[in-house]
Amino acid sequence: MAENEDGQERTEQPTEKRLREARERGDIPRSRELATAAVFGAGVLALVAAGPMLGRHALGWMRQALSPDPMLREAPERLLAHTGTLTLGLLAVAAPLLAVCLAAAFAGPLAMGGLRMASKGLVPDLKRLDPLAGLKRIYGPEGLAELAKSLLRVALVGAAAGLALLHGLDVLRAMPGQGLEAAARTGLRFAGSLLLATAAALLLLAAMDAPYQKWNWLRKLKMTRQELREELKETEGRPEVKGRIRQLQLQLSQRRMMEAVPTADVIVVNPTHYAVALKYDGGAMRAPTVVAKGVDEVALRIRELAERHRVAVVSAPPLARALYREGQLGQEIPVRLYAAVAQVLSYVYQLRAWRTGAVRAHPQLGPVAVDEFQEGDGR
């Protein structure tokens, strides 16, 4: 089992946060064998597929390069420009092959873990200069794995090349009796088959190395139980931080609730311990809505705000307690309390009319009948 610096075993799989942090600092799985096989194999396939075309262009370039230019004798200063033209022509001939190899160089990393430019990876790390760490890498498990991989590479490439040579001995023996052009074509075909066999060996090695590199990368990122607990605390938040967040949320909720009190139609109170603010707009609401509620100090603040903004305060203890217990902020009151609340609102509307002089008799609120301990809300 892998261990950390404290000697604890890394038995837990890495979390998504740990994997993301590793990628951000440039620590992603890489397989040199896959990159080598991709570039070499793509180059060989491009040569085999486009060999005749590349050969014609290369032959034309060679004829141009070997043809004497009489003007150079009369104007030697043009030699540098002529050399540049020939160089550009050679690059144009090799450009398709170079483009295929360049694309394959990006395909290898993409297949493993994607391309990522990490600035953290450019920061100098003095630990890499530690000779003890270097010896540990060379003679440790990773060093042994690299040695085994190197030996396997030699064995696979050697076996593939040997089989290609053995299969092509008869072709090679027949070449001395052929004409120049026929012998050249035979030699090129044999070279192509040899390169294809070598590419197949490298591809087989890459198919074994890529999964190993991915597994080894995940193994190095494994976590101890303590690291997992610490990350869980950081992700979910430490208790003191969560408590502070809840306190701020409560304060924000109460502030919003108090801002809604002046817009209420009535405040139903206990009269001292409970206070519930109700608002009803017949054109926009199906039923009265609870906009604020509280007990003790919060109830006192609600009553003070109501008096300051001339909002009607009605004492109905059973109804106040039932509304506080069953009503939810921002939601309609329970159906079973409709009749009692309608009685209170009717009284409030009559009280407003009396204050404006629309009616002469002072309204009276009769007993508000409600069973505050009834189970369920009737919805």
PDB file of C-alpha atoms in Angstrom, residues 84 90 114 170 177 198 309 351:
ATOM      1  CA  GLY A  84      17.086  29.465 -49.400  1.00  0.00           C
ATOM      2  CA  LEU A  90      12.606  20.661 -49.547  1.00  0.00           C
ATOM      3  CA  GLY A 114      -6.109  15.968 -22.693  1.00  0.00           C
ATOM      4  CA  ASP A 170      13.893 -14.076 -50.520  1.00  0.00           C
ATOM      5  CA  GLY A 177      19.343  -9.647 -60.384  1.00  0.00           C
ATOM      6  CA  THR A 198       8.212  -1.828 -36.060  1.00  0.00           C
ATOM      7  CA  HIS A 309     -46.674  52.400   9.977  1.00  0.00           C
ATOM      8  CA  LEU A 351     -62.096  49.655  11.085  1.00  0.00           C
TER       9      LEU A 351
END
